[in-house]
Coordinates of C-alpha atoms and ligand atoms in Angstrom, one line a residue:
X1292 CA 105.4 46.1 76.0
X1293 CA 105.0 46.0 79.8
X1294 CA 106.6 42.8 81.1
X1295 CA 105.1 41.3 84.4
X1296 CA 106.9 42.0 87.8
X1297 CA 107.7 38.5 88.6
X1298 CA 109.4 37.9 85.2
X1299 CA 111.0 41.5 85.4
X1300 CA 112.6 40.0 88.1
X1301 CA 114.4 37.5 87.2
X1302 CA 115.1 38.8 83.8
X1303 CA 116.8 42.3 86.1
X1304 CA 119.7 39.9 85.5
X1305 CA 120.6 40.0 82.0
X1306 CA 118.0 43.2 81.5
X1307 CA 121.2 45.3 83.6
X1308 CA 123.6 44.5 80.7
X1309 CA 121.6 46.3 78.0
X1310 CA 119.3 48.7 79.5
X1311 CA 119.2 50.7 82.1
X1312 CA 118.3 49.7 85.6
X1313 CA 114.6 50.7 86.8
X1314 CA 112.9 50.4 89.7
X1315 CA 110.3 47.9 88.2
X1316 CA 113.8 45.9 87.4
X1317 CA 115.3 46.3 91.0
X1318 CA 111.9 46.1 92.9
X1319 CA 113.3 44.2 95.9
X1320 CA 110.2 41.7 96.8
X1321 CA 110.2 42.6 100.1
X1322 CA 109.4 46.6 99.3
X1323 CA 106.9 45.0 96.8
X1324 CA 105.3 42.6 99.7
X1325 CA 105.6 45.6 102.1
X1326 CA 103.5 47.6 99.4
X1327 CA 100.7 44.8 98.7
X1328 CA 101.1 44.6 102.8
X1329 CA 100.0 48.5 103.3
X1330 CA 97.3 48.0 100.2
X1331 CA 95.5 44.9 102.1
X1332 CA 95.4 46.7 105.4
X1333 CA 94.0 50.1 104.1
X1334 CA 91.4 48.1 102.3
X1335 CA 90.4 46.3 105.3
X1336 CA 90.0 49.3 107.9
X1337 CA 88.3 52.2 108.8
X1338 CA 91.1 54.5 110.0
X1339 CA 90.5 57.4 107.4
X1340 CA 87.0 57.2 108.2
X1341 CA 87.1 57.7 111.6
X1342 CA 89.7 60.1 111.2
X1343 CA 87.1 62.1 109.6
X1344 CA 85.0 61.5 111.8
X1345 CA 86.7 62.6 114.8
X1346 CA 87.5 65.9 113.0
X1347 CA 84.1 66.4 112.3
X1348 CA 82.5 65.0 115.4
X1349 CA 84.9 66.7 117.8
X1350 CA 85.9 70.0 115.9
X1351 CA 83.3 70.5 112.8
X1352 CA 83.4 73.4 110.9
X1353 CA 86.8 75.3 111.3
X1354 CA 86.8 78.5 109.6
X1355 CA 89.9 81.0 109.6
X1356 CA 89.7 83.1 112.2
X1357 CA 87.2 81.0 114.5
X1358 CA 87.4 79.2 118.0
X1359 CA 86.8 75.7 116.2
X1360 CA 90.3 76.7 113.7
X1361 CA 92.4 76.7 116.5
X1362 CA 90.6 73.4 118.3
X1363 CA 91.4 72.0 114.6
X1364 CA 95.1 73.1 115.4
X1365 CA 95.4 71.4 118.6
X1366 CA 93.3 68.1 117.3
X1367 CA 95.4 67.6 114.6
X1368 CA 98.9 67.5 116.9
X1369 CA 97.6 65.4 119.1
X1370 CA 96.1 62.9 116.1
X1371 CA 99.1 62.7 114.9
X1372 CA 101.2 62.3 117.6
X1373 CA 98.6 59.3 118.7
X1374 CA 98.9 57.8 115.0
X1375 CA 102.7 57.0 115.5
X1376 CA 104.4 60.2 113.8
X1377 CA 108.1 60.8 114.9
X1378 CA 107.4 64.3 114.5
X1379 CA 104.6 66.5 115.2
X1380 CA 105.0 70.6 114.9
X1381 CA 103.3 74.0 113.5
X1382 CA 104.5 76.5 111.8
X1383 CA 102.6 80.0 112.2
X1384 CA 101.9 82.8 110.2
X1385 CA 99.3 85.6 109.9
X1386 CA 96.0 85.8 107.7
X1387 CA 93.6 88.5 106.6
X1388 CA 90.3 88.1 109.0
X1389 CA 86.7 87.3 107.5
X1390 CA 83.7 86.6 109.8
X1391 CA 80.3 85.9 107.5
X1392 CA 78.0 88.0 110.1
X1393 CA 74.1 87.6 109.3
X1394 CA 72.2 87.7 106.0
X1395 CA 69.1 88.3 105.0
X1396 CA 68.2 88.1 101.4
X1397 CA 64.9 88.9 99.1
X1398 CA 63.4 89.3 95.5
X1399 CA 61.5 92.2 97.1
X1400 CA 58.9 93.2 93.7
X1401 CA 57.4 92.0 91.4
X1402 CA 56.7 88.7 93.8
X1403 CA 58.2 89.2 97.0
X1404 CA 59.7 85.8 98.2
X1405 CA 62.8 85.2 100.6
X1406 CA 65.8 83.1 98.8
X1407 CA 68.5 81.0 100.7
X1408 CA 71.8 82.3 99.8
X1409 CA 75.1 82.6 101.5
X1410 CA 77.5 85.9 102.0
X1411 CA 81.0 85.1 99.4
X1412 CA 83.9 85.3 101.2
X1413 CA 85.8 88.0 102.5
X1414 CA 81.8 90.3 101.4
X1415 CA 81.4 93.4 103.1
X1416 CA 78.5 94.1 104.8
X1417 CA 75.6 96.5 104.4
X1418 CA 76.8 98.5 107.4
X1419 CA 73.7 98.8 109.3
X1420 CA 71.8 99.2 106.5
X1421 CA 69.6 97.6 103.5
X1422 CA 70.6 97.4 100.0
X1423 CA 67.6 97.1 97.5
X1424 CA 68.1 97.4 93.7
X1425 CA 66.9 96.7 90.5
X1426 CA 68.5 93.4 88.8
X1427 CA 70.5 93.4 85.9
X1428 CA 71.1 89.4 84.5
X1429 CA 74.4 88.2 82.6
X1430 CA 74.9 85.1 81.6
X1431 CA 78.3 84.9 82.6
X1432 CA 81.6 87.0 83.6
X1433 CA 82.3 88.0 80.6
X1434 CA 79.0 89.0 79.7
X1435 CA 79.1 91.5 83.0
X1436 CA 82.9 92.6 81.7
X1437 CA 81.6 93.9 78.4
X1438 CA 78.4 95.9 79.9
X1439 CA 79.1 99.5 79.1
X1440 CA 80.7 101.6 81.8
X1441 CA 78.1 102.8 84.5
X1442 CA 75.4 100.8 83.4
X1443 CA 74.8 99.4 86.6
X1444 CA 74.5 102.9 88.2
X1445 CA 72.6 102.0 91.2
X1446 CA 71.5 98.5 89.6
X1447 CA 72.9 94.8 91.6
X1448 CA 74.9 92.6 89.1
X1449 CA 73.1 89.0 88.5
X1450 CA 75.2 86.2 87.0
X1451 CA 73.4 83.4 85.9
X1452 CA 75.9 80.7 84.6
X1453 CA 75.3 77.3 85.6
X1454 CA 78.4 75.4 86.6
X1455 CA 78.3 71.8 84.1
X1456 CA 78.7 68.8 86.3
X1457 CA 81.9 66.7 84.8
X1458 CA 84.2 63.8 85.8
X1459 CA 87.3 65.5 86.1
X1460 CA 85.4 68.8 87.7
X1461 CA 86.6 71.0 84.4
X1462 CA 83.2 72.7 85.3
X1463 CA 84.5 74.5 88.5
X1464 CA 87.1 76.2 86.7
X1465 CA 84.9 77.9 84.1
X1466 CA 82.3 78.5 86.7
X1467 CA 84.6 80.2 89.1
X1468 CA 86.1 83.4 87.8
X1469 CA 82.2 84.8 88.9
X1470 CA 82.8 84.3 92.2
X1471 CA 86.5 85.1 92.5
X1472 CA 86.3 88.6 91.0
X1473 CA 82.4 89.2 89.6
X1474 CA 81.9 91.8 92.6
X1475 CA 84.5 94.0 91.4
X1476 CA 83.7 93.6 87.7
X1477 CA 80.2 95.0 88.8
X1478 CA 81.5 97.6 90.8
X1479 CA 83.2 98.9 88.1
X1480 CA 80.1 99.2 86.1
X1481 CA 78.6 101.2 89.1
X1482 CA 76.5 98.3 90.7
X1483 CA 75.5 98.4 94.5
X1484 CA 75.1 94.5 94.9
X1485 CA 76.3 91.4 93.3
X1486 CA 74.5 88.5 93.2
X1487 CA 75.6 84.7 91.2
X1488 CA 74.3 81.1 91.0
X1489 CA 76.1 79.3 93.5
X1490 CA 79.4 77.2 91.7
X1491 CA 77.5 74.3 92.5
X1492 CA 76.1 71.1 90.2
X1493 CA 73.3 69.8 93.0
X1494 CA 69.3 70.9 92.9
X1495 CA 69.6 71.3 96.4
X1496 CA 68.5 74.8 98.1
X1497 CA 71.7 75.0 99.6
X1498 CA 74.0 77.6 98.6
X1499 CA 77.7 77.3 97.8
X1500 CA 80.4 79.8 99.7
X1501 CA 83.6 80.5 98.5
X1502 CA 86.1 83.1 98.4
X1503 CA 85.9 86.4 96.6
X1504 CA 88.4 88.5 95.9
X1505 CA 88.2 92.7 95.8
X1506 CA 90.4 94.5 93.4
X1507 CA 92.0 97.4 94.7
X1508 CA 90.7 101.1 94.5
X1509 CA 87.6 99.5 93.7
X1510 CA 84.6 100.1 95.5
X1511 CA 83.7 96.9 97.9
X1512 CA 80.1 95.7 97.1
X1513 CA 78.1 92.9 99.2
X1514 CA 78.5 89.8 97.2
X1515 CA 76.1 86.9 97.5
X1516 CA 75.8 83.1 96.1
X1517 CA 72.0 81.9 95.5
X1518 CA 71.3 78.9 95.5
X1519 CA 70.3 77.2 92.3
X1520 CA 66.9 76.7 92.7
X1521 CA 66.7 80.0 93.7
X1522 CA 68.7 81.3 91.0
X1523 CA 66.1 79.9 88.9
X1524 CA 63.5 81.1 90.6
X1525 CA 65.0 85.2 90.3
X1526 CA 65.5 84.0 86.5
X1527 CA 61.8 82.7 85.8
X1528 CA 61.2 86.1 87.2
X1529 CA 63.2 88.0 84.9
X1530 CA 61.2 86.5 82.2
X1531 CA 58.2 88.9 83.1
X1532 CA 58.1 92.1 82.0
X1533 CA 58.4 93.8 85.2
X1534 CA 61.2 95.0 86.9
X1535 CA 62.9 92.5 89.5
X1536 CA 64.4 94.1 92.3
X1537 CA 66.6 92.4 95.3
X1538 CA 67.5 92.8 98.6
X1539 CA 70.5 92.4 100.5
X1540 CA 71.0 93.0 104.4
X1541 CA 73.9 91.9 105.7
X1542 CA 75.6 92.5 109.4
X1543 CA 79.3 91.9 109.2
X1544 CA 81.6 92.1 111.8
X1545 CA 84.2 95.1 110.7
X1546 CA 87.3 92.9 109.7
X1547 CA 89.0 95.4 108.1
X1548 CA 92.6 95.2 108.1
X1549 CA 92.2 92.6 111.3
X1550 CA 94.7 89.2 110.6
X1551 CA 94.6 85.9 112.6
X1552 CA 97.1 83.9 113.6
X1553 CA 96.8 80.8 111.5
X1554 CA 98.8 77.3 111.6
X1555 CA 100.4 74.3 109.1
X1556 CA 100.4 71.1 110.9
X1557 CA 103.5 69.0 110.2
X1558 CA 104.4 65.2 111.2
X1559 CA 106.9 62.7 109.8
X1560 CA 107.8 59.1 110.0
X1561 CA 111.6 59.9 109.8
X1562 CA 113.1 58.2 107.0
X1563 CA 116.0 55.3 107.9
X1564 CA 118.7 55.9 105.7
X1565 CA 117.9 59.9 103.7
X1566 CA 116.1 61.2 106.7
X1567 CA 116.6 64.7 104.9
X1568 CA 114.5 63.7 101.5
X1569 CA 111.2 64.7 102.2
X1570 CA 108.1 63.1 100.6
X1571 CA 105.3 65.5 101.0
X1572 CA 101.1 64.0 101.5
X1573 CA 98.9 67.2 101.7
X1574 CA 95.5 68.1 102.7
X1575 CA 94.2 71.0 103.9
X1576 CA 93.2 71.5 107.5
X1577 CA 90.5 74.8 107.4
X1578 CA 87.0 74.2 106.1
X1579 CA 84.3 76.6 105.6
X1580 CA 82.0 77.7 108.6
X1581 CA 78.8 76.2 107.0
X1582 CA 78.7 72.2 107.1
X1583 CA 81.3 69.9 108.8
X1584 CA 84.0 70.0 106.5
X1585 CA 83.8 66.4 106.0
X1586 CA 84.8 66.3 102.2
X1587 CA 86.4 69.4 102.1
X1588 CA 88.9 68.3 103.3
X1589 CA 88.0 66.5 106.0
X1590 CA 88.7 63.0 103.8
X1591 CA 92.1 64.3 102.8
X1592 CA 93.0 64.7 106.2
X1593 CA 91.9 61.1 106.8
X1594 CA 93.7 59.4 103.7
X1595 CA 97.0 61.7 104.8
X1596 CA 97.1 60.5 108.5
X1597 CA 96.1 57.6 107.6
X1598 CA 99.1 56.6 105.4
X1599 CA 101.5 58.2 107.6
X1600 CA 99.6 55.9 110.2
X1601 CA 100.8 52.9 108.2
X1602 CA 104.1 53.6 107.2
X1603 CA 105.1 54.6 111.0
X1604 CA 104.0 50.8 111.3
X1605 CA 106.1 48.9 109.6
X1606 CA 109.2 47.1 111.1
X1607 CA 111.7 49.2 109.6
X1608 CA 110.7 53.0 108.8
X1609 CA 111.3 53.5 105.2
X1610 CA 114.7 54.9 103.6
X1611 CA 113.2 58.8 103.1
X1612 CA 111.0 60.6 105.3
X1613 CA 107.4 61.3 105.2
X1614 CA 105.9 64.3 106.1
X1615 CA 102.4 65.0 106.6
X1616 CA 101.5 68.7 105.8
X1617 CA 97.9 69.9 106.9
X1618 CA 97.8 73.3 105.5
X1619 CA 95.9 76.1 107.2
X1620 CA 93.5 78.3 105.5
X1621 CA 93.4 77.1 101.9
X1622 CA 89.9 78.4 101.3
X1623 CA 91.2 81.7 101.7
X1624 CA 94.0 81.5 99.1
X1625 CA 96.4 79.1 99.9
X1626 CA 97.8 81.1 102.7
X1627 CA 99.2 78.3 104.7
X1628 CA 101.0 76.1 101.4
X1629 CA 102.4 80.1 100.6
X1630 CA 103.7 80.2 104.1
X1631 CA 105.1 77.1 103.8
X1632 CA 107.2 78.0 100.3
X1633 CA 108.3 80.7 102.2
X1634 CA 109.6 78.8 105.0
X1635 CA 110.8 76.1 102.7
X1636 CA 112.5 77.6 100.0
X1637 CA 115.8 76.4 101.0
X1638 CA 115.0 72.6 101.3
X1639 CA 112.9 72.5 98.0
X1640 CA 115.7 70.4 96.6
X1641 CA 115.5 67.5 99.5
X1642 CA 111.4 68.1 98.5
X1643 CA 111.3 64.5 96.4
X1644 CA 107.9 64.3 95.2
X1645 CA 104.4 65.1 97.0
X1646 CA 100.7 64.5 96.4
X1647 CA 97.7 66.4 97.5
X1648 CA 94.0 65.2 98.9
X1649 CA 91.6 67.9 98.2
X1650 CA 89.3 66.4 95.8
X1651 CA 86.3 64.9 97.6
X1652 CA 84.2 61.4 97.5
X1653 CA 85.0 59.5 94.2
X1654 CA 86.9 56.8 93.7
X1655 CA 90.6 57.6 91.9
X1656 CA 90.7 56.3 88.4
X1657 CA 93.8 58.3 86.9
X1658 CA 97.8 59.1 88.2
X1659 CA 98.9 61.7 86.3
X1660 CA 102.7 62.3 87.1
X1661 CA 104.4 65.5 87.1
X1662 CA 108.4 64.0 87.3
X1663 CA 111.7 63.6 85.3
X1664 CA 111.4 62.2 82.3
X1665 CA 113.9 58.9 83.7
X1666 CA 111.6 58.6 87.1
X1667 CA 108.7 57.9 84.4
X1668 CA 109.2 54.2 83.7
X1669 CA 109.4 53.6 87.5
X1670 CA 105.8 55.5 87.7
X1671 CA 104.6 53.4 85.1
X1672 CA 106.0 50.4 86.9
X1673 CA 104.6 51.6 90.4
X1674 CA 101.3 52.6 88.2
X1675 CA 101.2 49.0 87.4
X1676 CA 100.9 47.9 90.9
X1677 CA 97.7 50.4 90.6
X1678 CA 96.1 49.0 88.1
X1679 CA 94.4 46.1 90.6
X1680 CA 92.4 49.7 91.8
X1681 CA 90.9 50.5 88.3
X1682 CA 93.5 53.3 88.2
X1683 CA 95.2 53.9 84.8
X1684 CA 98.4 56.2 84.2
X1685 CA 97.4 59.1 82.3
X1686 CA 99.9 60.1 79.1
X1687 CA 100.8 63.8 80.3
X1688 CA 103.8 64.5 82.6
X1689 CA 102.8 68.2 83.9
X1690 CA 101.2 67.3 87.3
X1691 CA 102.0 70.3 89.9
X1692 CA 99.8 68.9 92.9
X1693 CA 96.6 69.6 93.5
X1694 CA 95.6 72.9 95.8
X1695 CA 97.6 73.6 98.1
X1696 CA 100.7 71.4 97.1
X1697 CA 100.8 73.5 93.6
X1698 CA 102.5 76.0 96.1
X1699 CA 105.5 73.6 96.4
X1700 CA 104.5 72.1 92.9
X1701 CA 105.5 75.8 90.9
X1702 CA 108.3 75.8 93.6
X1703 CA 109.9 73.2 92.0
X1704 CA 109.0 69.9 93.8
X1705 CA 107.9 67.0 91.6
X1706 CA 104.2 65.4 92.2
X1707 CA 101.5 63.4 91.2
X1708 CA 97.7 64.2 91.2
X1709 CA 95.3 61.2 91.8
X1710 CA 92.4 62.1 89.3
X1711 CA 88.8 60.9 91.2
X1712 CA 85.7 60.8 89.9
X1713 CA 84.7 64.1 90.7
X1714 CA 81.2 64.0 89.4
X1715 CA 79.3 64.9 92.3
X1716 CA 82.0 66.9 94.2
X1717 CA 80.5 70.1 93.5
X1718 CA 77.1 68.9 94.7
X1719 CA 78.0 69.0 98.2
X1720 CA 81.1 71.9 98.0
X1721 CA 81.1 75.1 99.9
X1722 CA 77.4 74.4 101.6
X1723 CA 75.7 73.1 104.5
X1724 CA 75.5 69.6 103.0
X1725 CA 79.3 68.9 103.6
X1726 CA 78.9 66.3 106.3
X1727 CA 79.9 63.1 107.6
X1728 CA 77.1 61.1 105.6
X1729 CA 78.7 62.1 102.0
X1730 CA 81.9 60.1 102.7
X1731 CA 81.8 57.4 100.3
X1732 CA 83.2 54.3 102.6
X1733 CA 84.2 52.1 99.9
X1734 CA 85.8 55.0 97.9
X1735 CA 87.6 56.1 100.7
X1736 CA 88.8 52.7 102.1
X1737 CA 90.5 52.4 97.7
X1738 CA 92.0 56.2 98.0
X1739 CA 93.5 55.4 101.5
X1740 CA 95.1 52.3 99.8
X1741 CA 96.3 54.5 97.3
X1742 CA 97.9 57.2 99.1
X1743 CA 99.6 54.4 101.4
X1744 CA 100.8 52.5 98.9
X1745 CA 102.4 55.7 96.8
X1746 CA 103.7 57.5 100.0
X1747 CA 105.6 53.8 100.8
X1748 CA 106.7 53.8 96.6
X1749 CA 108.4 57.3 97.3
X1750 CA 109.8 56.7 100.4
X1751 CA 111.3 53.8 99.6
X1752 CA 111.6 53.1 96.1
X1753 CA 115.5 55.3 96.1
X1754 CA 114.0 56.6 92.1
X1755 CA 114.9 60.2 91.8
X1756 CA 111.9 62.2 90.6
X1757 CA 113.3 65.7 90.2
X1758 CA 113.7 67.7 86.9
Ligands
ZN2055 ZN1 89.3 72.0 99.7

């Protein structure tokens, strides 16, 4: 049975003789007022809204590779530096180059009619050229993997599966592995084009980008995302009798073998006392070229700043240090957290515990922990404090970090992931309708709370969360 703080407290006492001492028992009441002190001011300001909207406003869309990636670069040093940070520094490395080029896509027979539809990432073009082909429909990946070798001899791949909108965003996973590697799967098969409903749960005729990844020695097909009205238009199609063909024209710069320079941006509040443990908040800096980059991941940007923001104000920094990690080009594959393993593999064991933003709009309702089995009573304890917030603790102890901080997550650092309601993430992801106006205020205002009050738990709360 849980026992309530205050009476923890003055039982910590007698508790110490029997049991051993947790932080719930210790909890000074000055790091617990300092904690309700950090909740009540992220609930009653704006700062990880306007955050985003600064980013947004002043930088928008910041694609690898693009003017606006380095402006992101140079907005986000000088945000921090203005937020109070101690600390403020990149770390560079290099990337593989994409640039989306134009598209123009169309069911060209049996009823000619233009679709909206973006370029995956990392597509080649059509080199000048247009390609038009007869379509071939599978329901899913697997479906595409098990068509017979040269099948698709001069035929474009269609996969229809339709993402399933979910809390927890389980959808996107099975959804996914289309879009990821579908264009070499159809290759493989002979195809000339590739063609899938965007990952996406809206109705909206936007389509959803995303990476795509090419398997070597295979031959490099276009690769295009529909959107899902339009994906149901080519299916209603495919119900006639007559053949549907498609065509695909798109002018792509020639990226081949070109990198970018691309850059993590780091800023602490040095800890007091361990100024070497190092509690990581992550969020990830690039967006796609198509909206703003306001959810993704503009608002983890906010909420991360923002906390850093509030700890850098207290009286007395806290004991261990927080650093702020805005990684570069996650959309890509996770190049910057990678980098930043790389970099870092020698101070993984001062890497206490971190916690990712990369999850959109809702409103958190679950910490699921990813710590030492003796660290778990003080997450239950610190869960506790939660609890006000509508979030519960959830009964598995695997968390690695979400996105990019599952790069320092399999490299050993403990984390937690703050479960939202993702319900309508994938609504808005990867399309023209990430903007400003899909930043749930009041959701935002409770995650911000959240994040503060954890980052000011880990920094200050002396429980050892490693393995
Ligand atoms: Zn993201």
């Amino acid at each position: 049975m849980l026992i309530p703080f205050p009476l923890k407290s003055a039982l910590a006492g007698l508790l110490v003789l029997t049991t051993s001492v947790t932080w719930a028992d210790e909890l000074a009441s000055e790091t617990k007022q300092q904690i309700q002190t950090i909740k009540d001011k992220a609930l009653n300001d704006d700062l990880s809204f306007e955050i985003i909207e600064s980013l947004t406003t002043e930088v928008g869309p910041r694609m690898v590779g693009t003017p606006a990636e380095k402006a992101s670069v140079k907005w986000a040093v000088n945000k921090m530096k203005a937020l109070g940070f101690d600390k403020v520094w990149t770390e560079e490395s290099e990337a593989t180059l994409w640039e989306r080029g134009t598209l123009d896509a169309q069911i060209t027979a049996p009823y000619p009619q233009k679709v909206k539809a973006l370029a995956l990432g990392n597509s080649v073009g059509t080199g000048g050229e247009t390609v038009s082909a007869e379509v071939v429909a599978f329901d899913n990946l697997e479906a595409l993997k098990a068509a017979p070798a040269d099948s698709l001899d001069n035929k474009i791949a269609f996969v229809t599966y339709q993402m399933e909108r979910h809390r927890d965003g389980h959808g996107y996973g099975k959804a996914v592995g289309a879009r990821v590697s579908g264009a070499s799967e159809a290759a493989k098969k002979g195809a000339v084009g590739f063609i899938m409903r965007s990952v996406g749960t809206d109705t909206n005729r936007f389509a959803h980008t995303g990476v795509q990844m090419y398997q070597d020695d295979v031959k490099k097909i276009p690769a295009i995302a529909l959107s899902n009205p339009d994906a149901d238009l080519m299916e209603a199609m495919l119900t006639r009798d007559e053949p549907v063909t498609f065509s695909i024209t798109m002018d792509n710069a020639d990226t081949k073998g070109k990198t970018t320079t691309i850059a993590n941006v780091i800023g602490e509040v040095t800890g007091s006392t361990y100024p070497d443990q190092v509690v990581t908040l992550g969020a990830h800096l690039d967006s796609w070229d198509v909206g703003t980059g306001a959810v993704d991941d503009g608002i983890g940007v906010g909420i991360t700043l923002a906390a850093g923001h509030y700890l850098s104000q207290l009286e007395e920094r806290p004991e261990r240090t927080l650093r702020v990690i805005l990684f570069a080009a996650e959309e890509i594959g996770l190049h910057g957290a990678k980098d930043y393993v790389k970099k870092h593999r020698d101070e993984m064991d001062n890497h206490v515990i971190g916690a990712e933003w990369d999850f959109g709009n809702g409103k958190i309702y679950e910490l699921a922990p990813g710590v030492s089995q003796q660290a778990l009573d003080d997450m239950r304890a610190f869960a506790q404090l939660l609890a006000p917030l509508g979030v519960e603790m959830a009964s598995t102890n695997n968390a690695k970090g979400q996105s990019d901080m599952s790069a320092l997550g399999n490299a050993g650092q403990p984390a937690v992931n703050f479960n939202p309601d993702g319900s309508d993430y994938f609504d808005f992801h990867h399309t023209e309708n990430d903007t400003l106006d899909k930043v749930d205020k009041a959701a935002l205002k409770t995650n911000t709370a959240i994040y503060s009050m954890f980052a000011l738990f880990a920094t200050d709360s002396g429980v050892d969360f490693r393995k």
